[in-house]
Amino acid sequence: MREPIILVRGVHKWFGSLHVLQGVDLEVYPGEVLVIIGPSGSGKSTLLRCINRLEPIQQGRIVVDRYDVNDPKTPITRLRSEIGMVFQQFNLYPHMSVLDNITLAPIRVRGMSPEQARERALSLLAKVGIPDKAAAYPSQLSGGQQQRVAIARGLAMNPKIMLFDEPTSALDPEMIKEVLDVMKALAREGMTMVVVTHEMGFAREAAHRVIFMDGGRIIESGTPEQIFTRPREARTRGFLEKIL
Ligand code: ADP
Ligand code: MG
């Protein structure tokens, strides 16, 4: 039996009195591409943030690559270096060059030599299709280019898992494709990915599984084909009718 690389069991999370995750169970297997859809406020971002302990949980258990995420003894820096995260807002350091944005963590956290980190950063920039932007500053790049730098930065630590939280939602339409193409290439290479997105084309093409969240719960899970063409739950149907 394969072991999941991410295991979420009976997870509850509250922000004060707001019960935002209401018993979430989820497994993600190595090499799997999981897409999460659902209305605004349903807890998608919170779930991603709990997976790398940007947020604590109050009940349940999350295990990532055999680390119990909420065990105080878990080496959190080590755990986080196995998880790359890409946000809607690219969150690049504006005062640093593209190269420095990408090499900062590998040098500081992994103790990689600057030359080695530079070499890896340059090959990642080539991979995301902007080999000539190493010396540029984020403000000199388009949104699509900045997001591709953010993906390269996420990959720089050689993570086992990549989490994407609406990576194309802040982009102008003509830049969405270039970012999705990089993500599809990653998926084809076998990267384990959890992607919150409303890009149904991406989900149909790249996802192995789609889950629909509403009100802090996973309402339904299935193949893209099944979720998009014959959803079982009325709430899933209602959501899809609104966005498609
Ligand atoms: P989604 O990503 O599906 O839109 P979120 O996970 O961002 O949903 O939010 C789920 C709920 O938790 C929402 O009601 C949101 O307002 C609330 N929430 C998110 N982050 C915080 C926070 N840091 N403090 C308080 N409430 C929050
Ligand atoms: Mg969100």
PDB file of C-alpha atoms and ligand atoms in Angstrom:
ATOM      1  CA  MET A   1       0.000   0.000   0.000  1.00  0.00           C
ATOM      2  CA  ARG A   2       1.360   3.415  -0.947  1.00  0.00           C
ATOM      3  CA  GLU A   3       1.624   5.858   1.897  1.00  0.00           C
ATOM      4  CA  PRO A   4       0.122   9.329   1.530  1.00  0.00           C
ATOM      5  CA  ILE A   5       2.660  12.150   1.626  1.00  0.00           C
ATOM      6  CA  ILE A   6      -0.017  14.419   3.139  1.00  0.00           C
ATOM      7  CA  LEU A   7      -2.520  13.026   5.615  1.00  0.00           C
ATOM      8  CA  VAL A   8      -5.238  15.218   7.126  1.00  0.00           C
ATOM      9  CA  ARG A   9      -7.419  13.556   9.752  1.00  0.00           C
ATOM     10  CA  GLY A  10     -10.413  15.038  11.532  1.00  0.00           C
ATOM     11  CA  VAL A  11      -9.027  18.554  11.386  1.00  0.00           C
ATOM     12  CA  HIS A  12     -10.910  21.378  13.060  1.00  0.00           C
ATOM     13  CA  LYS A  13      -9.787  24.974  13.120  1.00  0.00           C
ATOM     14  CA  TRP A  14     -11.337  28.014  14.686  1.00  0.00           C
ATOM     15  CA  PHE A  15     -10.489  31.694  14.313  1.00  0.00           C
ATOM     16  CA  GLY A  16     -11.913  32.848  17.638  1.00  0.00           C
ATOM     17  CA  SER A  17     -15.497  31.648  17.531  1.00  0.00           C
ATOM     18  CA  LEU A  18     -15.454  31.159  13.743  1.00  0.00           C
ATOM     19  CA  HIS A  19     -15.313  27.429  12.959  1.00  0.00           C
ATOM     20  CA  VAL A  20     -13.467  27.493   9.608  1.00  0.00           C
ATOM     21  CA  LEU A  21     -12.402  23.844   9.217  1.00  0.00           C
ATOM     22  CA  GLN A  22     -15.113  21.491  10.420  1.00  0.00           C
ATOM     23  CA  GLY A  23     -13.621  18.007  10.326  1.00  0.00           C
ATOM     24  CA  VAL A  24     -11.468  17.736   7.209  1.00  0.00           C
ATOM     25  CA  ASP A  25     -10.100  14.343   6.095  1.00  0.00           C
ATOM     26  CA  LEU A  26      -7.763  14.192   3.115  1.00  0.00           C
ATOM     27  CA  GLU A  27      -4.913  12.136   1.722  1.00  0.00           C
ATOM     28  CA  VAL A  28      -2.549  13.211  -1.014  1.00  0.00           C
ATOM     29  CA  TYR A  29      -0.274  10.588  -2.562  1.00  0.00           C
ATOM     30  CA  PRO A  30       3.209  11.163  -3.994  1.00  0.00           C
ATOM     31  CA  GLY A  31       2.980  12.478  -7.542  1.00  0.00           C
ATOM     32  CA  GLU A  32      -0.690  13.343  -7.201  1.00  0.00           C
ATOM     33  CA  VAL A  33      -2.119  16.634  -8.472  1.00  0.00           C
ATOM     34  CA  LEU A  34      -5.075  17.649  -6.335  1.00  0.00           C
ATOM     35  CA  VAL A  35      -7.226  20.647  -7.215  1.00  0.00           C
ATOM     36  CA  ILE A  36      -9.383  22.279  -4.529  1.00  0.00           C
ATOM     37  CA  ILE A  37     -12.389  24.326  -5.603  1.00  0.00           C
ATOM     38  CA  GLY A  38     -15.091  26.001  -3.561  1.00  0.00           C
ATOM     39  CA  PRO A  39     -16.692  29.342  -2.784  1.00  0.00           C
ATOM     40  CA  SER A  40     -14.864  32.217  -1.156  1.00  0.00           C
ATOM     41  CA  GLY A  41     -14.633  31.748   2.595  1.00  0.00           C
ATOM     42  CA  SER A  42     -14.998  27.958   2.475  1.00  0.00           C
ATOM     43  CA  GLY A  43     -11.601  27.388   4.126  1.00  0.00           C
ATOM     44  CA  LYS A  44      -9.401  26.506   1.133  1.00  0.00           C
ATOM     45  CA  SER A  45      -6.551  28.884   1.980  1.00  0.00           C
ATOM     46  CA  THR A  46      -6.757  28.009   5.649  1.00  0.00           C
ATOM     47  CA  LEU A  47      -6.418  24.306   4.852  1.00  0.00           C
ATOM     48  CA  LEU A  48      -3.272  24.964   2.777  1.00  0.00           C
ATOM     49  CA  ARG A  49      -1.850  27.165   5.519  1.00  0.00           C
ATOM     50  CA  CYS A  50      -2.455  24.457   8.129  1.00  0.00           C
ATOM     51  CA  ILE A  51      -0.534  21.925   6.011  1.00  0.00           C
ATOM     52  CA  ASN A  52       2.731  23.840   6.471  1.00  0.00           C
ATOM     53  CA  ARG A  53       1.792  25.129   9.933  1.00  0.00           C
ATOM     54  CA  LEU A  54       1.412  28.752   8.949  1.00  0.00           C
ATOM     55  CA  GLU A  55      -1.760  28.245  11.016  1.00  0.00           C
ATOM     56  CA  PRO A  56      -2.188  25.981  14.046  1.00  0.00           C
ATOM     57  CA  ILE A  57      -5.127  23.579  14.292  1.00  0.00           C
ATOM     58  CA  GLN A  58      -7.188  22.951  17.406  1.00  0.00           C
ATOM     59  CA  GLN A  59      -8.265  19.382  16.743  1.00  0.00           C
ATOM     60  CA  GLY A  60      -7.192  16.482  14.545  1.00  0.00           C
ATOM     61  CA  ARG A  61      -3.899  15.587  12.952  1.00  0.00           C
ATOM     62  CA  ILE A  62      -1.865  16.556   9.904  1.00  0.00           C
ATOM     63  CA  VAL A  63       1.080  14.411   8.821  1.00  0.00           C
ATOM     64  CA  VAL A  64       3.392  15.542   6.010  1.00  0.00           C
ATOM     65  CA  ASP A  65       6.119  13.200   4.841  1.00  0.00           C
ATOM     66  CA  ARG A  66       5.847  11.385   8.199  1.00  0.00           C
ATOM     67  CA  TYR A  67       6.213  14.604  10.211  1.00  0.00           C
ATOM     68  CA  ASP A  68       3.371  15.301  12.613  1.00  0.00           C
ATOM     69  CA  VAL A  69       2.955  18.945  11.623  1.00  0.00           C
ATOM     70  CA  ASN A  70       1.575  20.122  14.965  1.00  0.00           C
ATOM     71  CA  ASP A  71       3.942  18.192  17.205  1.00  0.00           C
ATOM     72  CA  PRO A  72       6.119  20.821  18.917  1.00  0.00           C
ATOM     73  CA  LYS A  73       9.090  18.473  18.453  1.00  0.00           C
ATOM     74  CA  THR A  74       8.753  18.513  14.659  1.00  0.00           C
ATOM     75  CA  PRO A  75      11.664  20.399  13.034  1.00  0.00           C
ATOM     76  CA  ILE A  76       9.490  23.029  11.409  1.00  0.00           C
ATOM     77  CA  THR A  77      12.170  24.617   9.211  1.00  0.00           C
ATOM     78  CA  ARG A  78      13.016  21.201   7.804  1.00  0.00           C
ATOM     79  CA  LEU A  79       9.350  20.417   7.241  1.00  0.00           C
ATOM     80  CA  ARG A  80       8.715  23.751   5.507  1.00  0.00           C
ATOM     81  CA  SER A  81      11.702  23.260   3.237  1.00  0.00           C
ATOM     82  CA  GLU A  82       9.910  20.190   1.857  1.00  0.00           C
ATOM     83  CA  ILE A  83       6.863  22.286   0.969  1.00  0.00           C
ATOM     84  CA  GLY A  84       7.005  25.063  -1.619  1.00  0.00           C
ATOM     85  CA  MET A  85       4.167  27.574  -1.484  1.00  0.00           C
ATOM     86  CA  VAL A  86       2.939  29.989  -4.136  1.00  0.00           C
ATOM     87  CA  PHE A  87       0.351  32.618  -3.242  1.00  0.00           C
ATOM     88  CA  GLN A  88      -2.086  34.744  -5.190  1.00  0.00           C
ATOM     89  CA  GLN A  89       0.013  37.817  -4.395  1.00  0.00           C
ATOM     90  CA  PHE A  90       3.481  36.861  -5.520  1.00  0.00           C
ATOM     91  CA  ASN A  91       5.120  37.994  -2.261  1.00  0.00           C
ATOM     92  CA  LEU A  92       8.536  38.569  -3.809  1.00  0.00           C
ATOM     93  CA  TYR A  93      10.977  40.762  -1.878  1.00  0.00           C
ATOM     94  CA  PRO A  94      10.740  44.045  -3.806  1.00  0.00           C
ATOM     95  CA  HIS A  95      14.192  45.312  -2.812  1.00  0.00           C
ATOM     96  CA  MET A  96      15.967  42.158  -4.009  1.00  0.00           C
ATOM     97  CA  SER A  97      16.838  40.998  -7.511  1.00  0.00           C
ATOM     98  CA  VAL A  98      15.135  37.954  -8.970  1.00  0.00           C
ATOM     99  CA  LEU A  99      18.299  35.945  -8.384  1.00  0.00           C
ATOM    100  CA  ASP A 100      18.513  36.990  -4.728  1.00  0.00           C
ATOM    101  CA  ASN A 101      14.815  36.245  -4.200  1.00  0.00           C
ATOM    102  CA  ILE A 102      15.418  32.685  -5.361  1.00  0.00           C
ATOM    103  CA  THR A 103      18.757  32.007  -3.660  1.00  0.00           C
ATOM    104  CA  LEU A 104      17.986  33.549  -0.250  1.00  0.00           C
ATOM    105  CA  ALA A 105      16.415  30.496   1.384  1.00  0.00           C
ATOM    106  CA  PRO A 106      18.739  27.859  -0.119  1.00  0.00           C
ATOM    107  CA  ILE A 107      21.764  29.837   1.140  1.00  0.00           C
ATOM    108  CA  ARG A 108      20.336  30.783   4.559  1.00  0.00           C
ATOM    109  CA  VAL A 109      18.336  27.664   5.371  1.00  0.00           C
ATOM    110  CA  ARG A 110      20.044  24.903   3.407  1.00  0.00           C
ATOM    111  CA  GLY A 111      23.555  26.289   3.753  1.00  0.00           C
ATOM    112  CA  MET A 112      24.049  26.010   0.004  1.00  0.00           C
ATOM    113  CA  SER A 113      27.079  27.852  -1.360  1.00  0.00           C
ATOM    114  CA  PRO A 114      26.200  31.079  -3.224  1.00  0.00           C
ATOM    115  CA  GLU A 115      27.655  29.676  -6.467  1.00  0.00           C
ATOM    116  CA  GLN A 116      25.668  26.478  -6.208  1.00  0.00           C
ATOM    117  CA  ALA A 117      22.479  28.381  -5.312  1.00  0.00           C
ATOM    118  CA  ARG A 118      23.047  30.726  -8.261  1.00  0.00           C
ATOM    119  CA  GLU A 119      23.495  27.859 -10.660  1.00  0.00           C
ATOM    120  CA  ARG A 120      20.320  26.201  -9.455  1.00  0.00           C
ATOM    121  CA  ALA A 121      18.390  29.508  -9.614  1.00  0.00           C
ATOM    122  CA  LEU A 122      19.486  30.067 -13.217  1.00  0.00           C
ATOM    123  CA  SER A 123      18.367  26.606 -14.244  1.00  0.00           C
ATOM    124  CA  LEU A 124      15.003  27.168 -12.492  1.00  0.00           C
ATOM    125  CA  LEU A 125      14.570  30.501 -14.303  1.00  0.00           C
ATOM    126  CA  ALA A 126      15.166  28.690 -17.580  1.00  0.00           C
ATOM    127  CA  LYS A 127      12.633  26.077 -16.552  1.00  0.00           C
ATOM    128  CA  VAL A 128       9.937  28.716 -15.896  1.00  0.00           C
ATOM    129  CA  GLY A 129      10.748  30.410 -19.197  1.00  0.00           C
ATOM    130  CA  ILE A 130      12.531  33.605 -18.068  1.00  0.00           C
ATOM    131  CA  PRO A 131      16.242  32.778 -18.250  1.00  0.00           C
ATOM    132  CA  ASP A 132      17.152  36.418 -18.886  1.00  0.00           C
ATOM    133  CA  LYS A 133      15.539  37.945 -15.774  1.00  0.00           C
ATOM    134  CA  ALA A 134      18.024  37.016 -13.034  1.00  0.00           C
ATOM    135  CA  ALA A 135      19.246  40.577 -12.533  1.00  0.00           C
ATOM    136  CA  ALA A 136      15.826  42.235 -12.792  1.00  0.00           C
ATOM    137  CA  TYR A 137      13.849  43.555  -9.824  1.00  0.00           C
ATOM    138  CA  PRO A 138      10.251  42.416  -9.284  1.00  0.00           C
ATOM    139  CA  SER A 139       8.837  45.836 -10.225  1.00  0.00           C
ATOM    140  CA  GLN A 140      10.427  45.498 -13.667  1.00  0.00           C
ATOM    141  CA  LEU A 141       8.503  42.298 -14.401  1.00  0.00           C
ATOM    142  CA  SER A 142       4.946  41.611 -15.520  1.00  0.00           C
ATOM    143  CA  GLY A 143       2.611  39.846 -13.117  1.00  0.00           C
ATOM    144  CA  GLY A 144       2.994  36.600 -15.005  1.00  0.00           C
ATOM    145  CA  GLN A 145       6.770  36.843 -14.856  1.00  0.00           C
ATOM    146  CA  GLN A 146       6.673  37.658 -11.131  1.00  0.00           C
ATOM    147  CA  GLN A 147       4.506  34.641 -10.476  1.00  0.00           C
ATOM    148  CA  ARG A 148       6.917  32.447 -12.429  1.00  0.00           C
ATOM    149  CA  VAL A 149       9.765  33.793 -10.260  1.00  0.00           C
ATOM    150  CA  ALA A 150       7.653  32.896  -7.218  1.00  0.00           C
ATOM    151  CA  ILE A 151       7.308  29.353  -8.559  1.00  0.00           C
ATOM    152  CA  ALA A 152      11.073  29.145  -9.183  1.00  0.00           C
ATOM    153  CA  ARG A 153      11.629  30.368  -5.621  1.00  0.00           C
ATOM    154  CA  GLY A 154       9.244  27.726  -4.343  1.00  0.00           C
ATOM    155  CA  LEU A 155      11.195  25.055  -6.219  1.00  0.00           C
ATOM    156  CA  ALA A 156      14.606  26.281  -5.093  1.00  0.00           C
ATOM    157  CA  MET A 157      14.584  24.234  -1.898  1.00  0.00           C
ATOM    158  CA  ASN A 158      13.860  21.102  -3.889  1.00  0.00           C
ATOM    159  CA  PRO A 159      10.510  20.541  -2.163  1.00  0.00           C
ATOM    160  CA  LYS A 160       8.592  17.282  -2.254  1.00  0.00           C
ATOM    161  CA  ILE A 161       5.275  19.113  -2.365  1.00  0.00           C
ATOM    162  CA  MET A 162       4.103  22.354  -3.980  1.00  0.00           C
ATOM    163  CA  LEU A 163       1.054  24.201  -2.638  1.00  0.00           C
ATOM    164  CA  PHE A 164      -0.580  26.818  -4.881  1.00  0.00           C
ATOM    165  CA  ASP A 165      -3.214  29.205  -3.548  1.00  0.00           C
ATOM    166  CA  GLU A 166      -5.085  30.799  -6.471  1.00  0.00           C
ATOM    167  CA  PRO A 167      -1.810  31.438  -8.315  1.00  0.00           C
ATOM    168  CA  THR A 168      -3.465  33.074 -11.327  1.00  0.00           C
ATOM    169  CA  SER A 169      -6.251  35.045  -9.638  1.00  0.00           C
ATOM    170  CA  ALA A 170      -4.304  38.302  -9.532  1.00  0.00           C
ATOM    171  CA  LEU A 171      -3.103  38.067 -13.133  1.00  0.00           C
ATOM    172  CA  ASP A 172      -4.352  39.765 -16.269  1.00  0.00           C
ATOM    173  CA  PRO A 173      -5.983  37.212 -18.554  1.00  0.00           C
ATOM    174  CA  GLU A 174      -3.164  37.171 -21.097  1.00  0.00           C
ATOM    175  CA  MET A 175      -0.674  36.105 -18.408  1.00  0.00           C
ATOM    176  CA  ILE A 176      -2.670  33.276 -16.933  1.00  0.00           C
ATOM    177  CA  LYS A 177      -1.648  30.751 -19.566  1.00  0.00           C
ATOM    178  CA  GLU A 178       2.102  31.201 -19.112  1.00  0.00           C
ATOM    179  CA  VAL A 179       1.770  30.447 -15.405  1.00  0.00           C
ATOM    180  CA  LEU A 180      -0.576  27.503 -15.915  1.00  0.00           C
ATOM    181  CA  ASP A 181       1.798  26.079 -18.530  1.00  0.00           C
ATOM    182  CA  VAL A 182       4.639  26.071 -15.982  1.00  0.00           C
ATOM    183  CA  MET A 183       2.350  24.336 -13.482  1.00  0.00           C
ATOM    184  CA  LYS A 184       1.267  21.744 -16.046  1.00  0.00           C
ATOM    185  CA  ALA A 185       4.910  20.993 -16.851  1.00  0.00           C
ATOM    186  CA  LEU A 186       5.592  20.486 -13.138  1.00  0.00           C
ATOM    187  CA  ALA A 187       2.610  18.169 -12.890  1.00  0.00           C
ATOM    188  CA  ARG A 188       3.873  16.123 -15.833  1.00  0.00           C
ATOM    189  CA  GLU A 189       7.235  15.761 -14.109  1.00  0.00           C
ATOM    190  CA  GLY A 190       5.480  14.075 -11.219  1.00  0.00           C
ATOM    191  CA  MET A 191       5.537  16.860  -8.637  1.00  0.00           C
ATOM    192  CA  THR A 192       3.028  16.387  -5.819  1.00  0.00           C
ATOM    193  CA  MET A 193       0.771  19.439  -6.053  1.00  0.00           C
ATOM    194  CA  VAL A 194      -2.197  20.834  -4.158  1.00  0.00           C
ATOM    195  CA  VAL A 195      -3.727  23.659  -6.151  1.00  0.00           C
ATOM    196  CA  VAL A 196      -6.557  25.957  -5.123  1.00  0.00           C
ATOM    197  CA  THR A 197      -7.849  27.374  -8.383  1.00  0.00           C
ATOM    198  CA  HIS A 198     -10.942  28.123 -10.379  1.00  0.00           C
ATOM    199  CA  GLU A 199      -9.146  27.412 -13.644  1.00  0.00           C
ATOM    200  CA  MET A 200     -11.243  24.491 -14.777  1.00  0.00           C
ATOM    201  CA  GLY A 201      -9.148  23.969 -17.908  1.00  0.00           C
ATOM    202  CA  PHE A 202      -6.117  23.369 -15.709  1.00  0.00           C
ATOM    203  CA  ALA A 203      -8.103  21.056 -13.453  1.00  0.00           C
ATOM    204  CA  ARG A 204      -9.406  19.001 -16.364  1.00  0.00           C
ATOM    205  CA  GLU A 205      -5.999  18.689 -17.950  1.00  0.00           C
ATOM    206  CA  ALA A 206      -3.671  18.298 -14.986  1.00  0.00           C
ATOM    207  CA  ALA A 207      -5.622  17.204 -11.904  1.00  0.00           C
ATOM    208  CA  HIS A 208      -5.873  13.588 -10.868  1.00  0.00           C
ATOM    209  CA  ARG A 209      -8.529  14.493  -8.363  1.00  0.00           C
ATOM    210  CA  VAL A 210     -10.747  17.494  -7.594  1.00  0.00           C
ATOM    211  CA  ILE A 211     -12.308  18.245  -4.228  1.00  0.00           C
ATOM    212  CA  PHE A 212     -15.115  20.667  -3.592  1.00  0.00           C
ATOM    213  CA  MET A 213     -15.100  22.502  -0.243  1.00  0.00           C
ATOM    214  CA  ASP A 214     -17.932  24.452   1.298  1.00  0.00           C
ATOM    215  CA  GLY A 215     -18.442  25.704   4.832  1.00  0.00           C
ATOM    216  CA  GLY A 216     -15.167  24.255   6.110  1.00  0.00           C
ATOM    217  CA  ARG A 217     -15.903  20.734   4.889  1.00  0.00           C
ATOM    218  CA  ILE A 218     -15.004  18.589   1.911  1.00  0.00           C
ATOM    219  CA  ILE A 219     -18.374  18.074   0.277  1.00  0.00           C
ATOM    220  CA  GLU A 220     -17.272  15.865  -2.572  1.00  0.00           C
ATOM    221  CA  SER A 221     -14.191  14.420  -4.201  1.00  0.00           C
ATOM    222  CA  GLY A 222     -13.701  12.787  -7.580  1.00  0.00           C
ATOM    223  CA  THR A 223     -11.951  12.843 -10.913  1.00  0.00           C
ATOM    224  CA  PRO A 224     -12.206  16.142 -12.815  1.00  0.00           C
ATOM    225  CA  GLU A 225     -14.491  14.417 -15.317  1.00  0.00           C
ATOM    226  CA  GLN A 226     -16.833  13.255 -12.578  1.00  0.00           C
ATOM    227  CA  ILE A 227     -16.920  16.503 -10.591  1.00  0.00           C
ATOM    228  CA  PHE A 228     -17.415  18.734 -13.617  1.00  0.00           C
ATOM    229  CA  THR A 229     -19.849  16.651 -15.621  1.00  0.00           C
ATOM    230  CA  ARG A 230     -21.796  14.655 -13.013  1.00  0.00           C
ATOM    231  CA  PRO A 231     -21.384  16.118  -9.551  1.00  0.00           C
ATOM    232  CA  ARG A 232     -23.281  14.125  -6.921  1.00  0.00           C
ATOM    233  CA  GLU A 233     -23.991  16.969  -4.514  1.00  0.00           C
ATOM    234  CA  ALA A 234     -26.414  19.822  -5.098  1.00  0.00           C
ATOM    235  CA  ARG A 235     -23.977  22.280  -3.534  1.00  0.00           C
ATOM    236  CA  THR A 236     -21.259  21.292  -6.005  1.00  0.00           C
ATOM    237  CA  ARG A 237     -23.679  21.680  -8.897  1.00  0.00           C
ATOM    238  CA  GLY A 238     -24.776  25.084  -7.635  1.00  0.00           C
ATOM    239  CA  PHE A 239     -21.177  26.277  -7.350  1.00  0.00           C
ATOM    240  CA  LEU A 240     -20.202  25.010 -10.796  1.00  0.00           C
ATOM    241  CA  GLU A 241     -23.234  26.623 -12.401  1.00  0.00           C
ATOM    242  CA  LYS A 242     -22.071  29.969 -11.015  1.00  0.00           C
ATOM    243  CA  ILE A 243     -18.481  29.782 -12.202  1.00  0.00           C
ATOM    244  CA  LEU A 244     -18.690  27.918 -15.504  1.00  0.00           C
TER     245      LEU A 244
HETATM  246  P1  ADP B   1     -11.084  30.624   1.140  1.00  0.00           P
HETATM  247  O1  ADP B   1      -9.635  30.542   0.877  1.00  0.00           O
HETATM  248  O2  ADP B   1     -11.831  29.376   0.802  1.00  0.00           O
HETATM  249  O3  ADP B   1     -11.716  31.829   0.510  1.00  0.00           O
HETATM  250  P2  ADP B   1     -10.251  31.159   3.843  1.00  0.00           P
HETATM  251  O4  ADP B   1      -9.558  29.924   4.302  1.00  0.00           O
HETATM  252  O5  ADP B   1      -9.402  32.296   3.446  1.00  0.00           O
HETATM  253  O6  ADP B   1     -11.301  30.797   2.699  1.00  0.00           O
HETATM  254  O7  ADP B   1     -11.204  31.673   4.992  1.00  0.00           O
HETATM  255  C1  ADP B   1     -12.128  30.847   5.675  1.00  0.00           C
HETATM  256  C2  ADP B   1     -12.828  31.682   6.724  1.00  0.00           C
HETATM  257  O8  ADP B   1     -11.896  32.031   7.734  1.00  0.00           O
HETATM  258  C3  ADP B   1     -13.421  32.976   6.197  1.00  0.00           C
HETATM  259  O9  ADP B   1     -14.616  33.225   6.886  1.00  0.00           O
HETATM  260  C4  ADP B   1     -12.357  34.004   6.565  1.00  0.00           C
HETATM  261  O10 ADP B   1     -12.927  35.265   6.730  1.00  0.00           O
HETATM  262  C5  ADP B   1     -11.823  33.452   7.871  1.00  0.00           C
HETATM  263  N1  ADP B   1     -10.410  33.793   8.120  1.00  0.00           N
HETATM  264  C6  ADP B   1      -9.377  33.498   7.318  1.00  0.00           C
HETATM  265  N2  ADP B   1      -8.214  33.913   7.860  1.00  0.00           N
HETATM  266  C7  ADP B   1      -8.537  34.495   9.043  1.00  0.00           C
HETATM  267  C8  ADP B   1      -7.764  35.107  10.093  1.00  0.00           C
HETATM  268  N3  ADP B   1      -6.437  35.186  10.025  1.00  0.00           N
HETATM  269  N4  ADP B   1      -8.439  35.573  11.166  1.00  0.00           N
HETATM  270  C9  ADP B   1      -9.780  35.461  11.238  1.00  0.00           C
HETATM  271  N5  ADP B   1     -10.559  34.896  10.304  1.00  0.00           N
HETATM  272  C10 ADP B   1      -9.949  34.414   9.214  1.00  0.00           C
HETATM  273 MG    MG B   2      -8.417  31.698  -0.328  1.00  0.00          MG
END
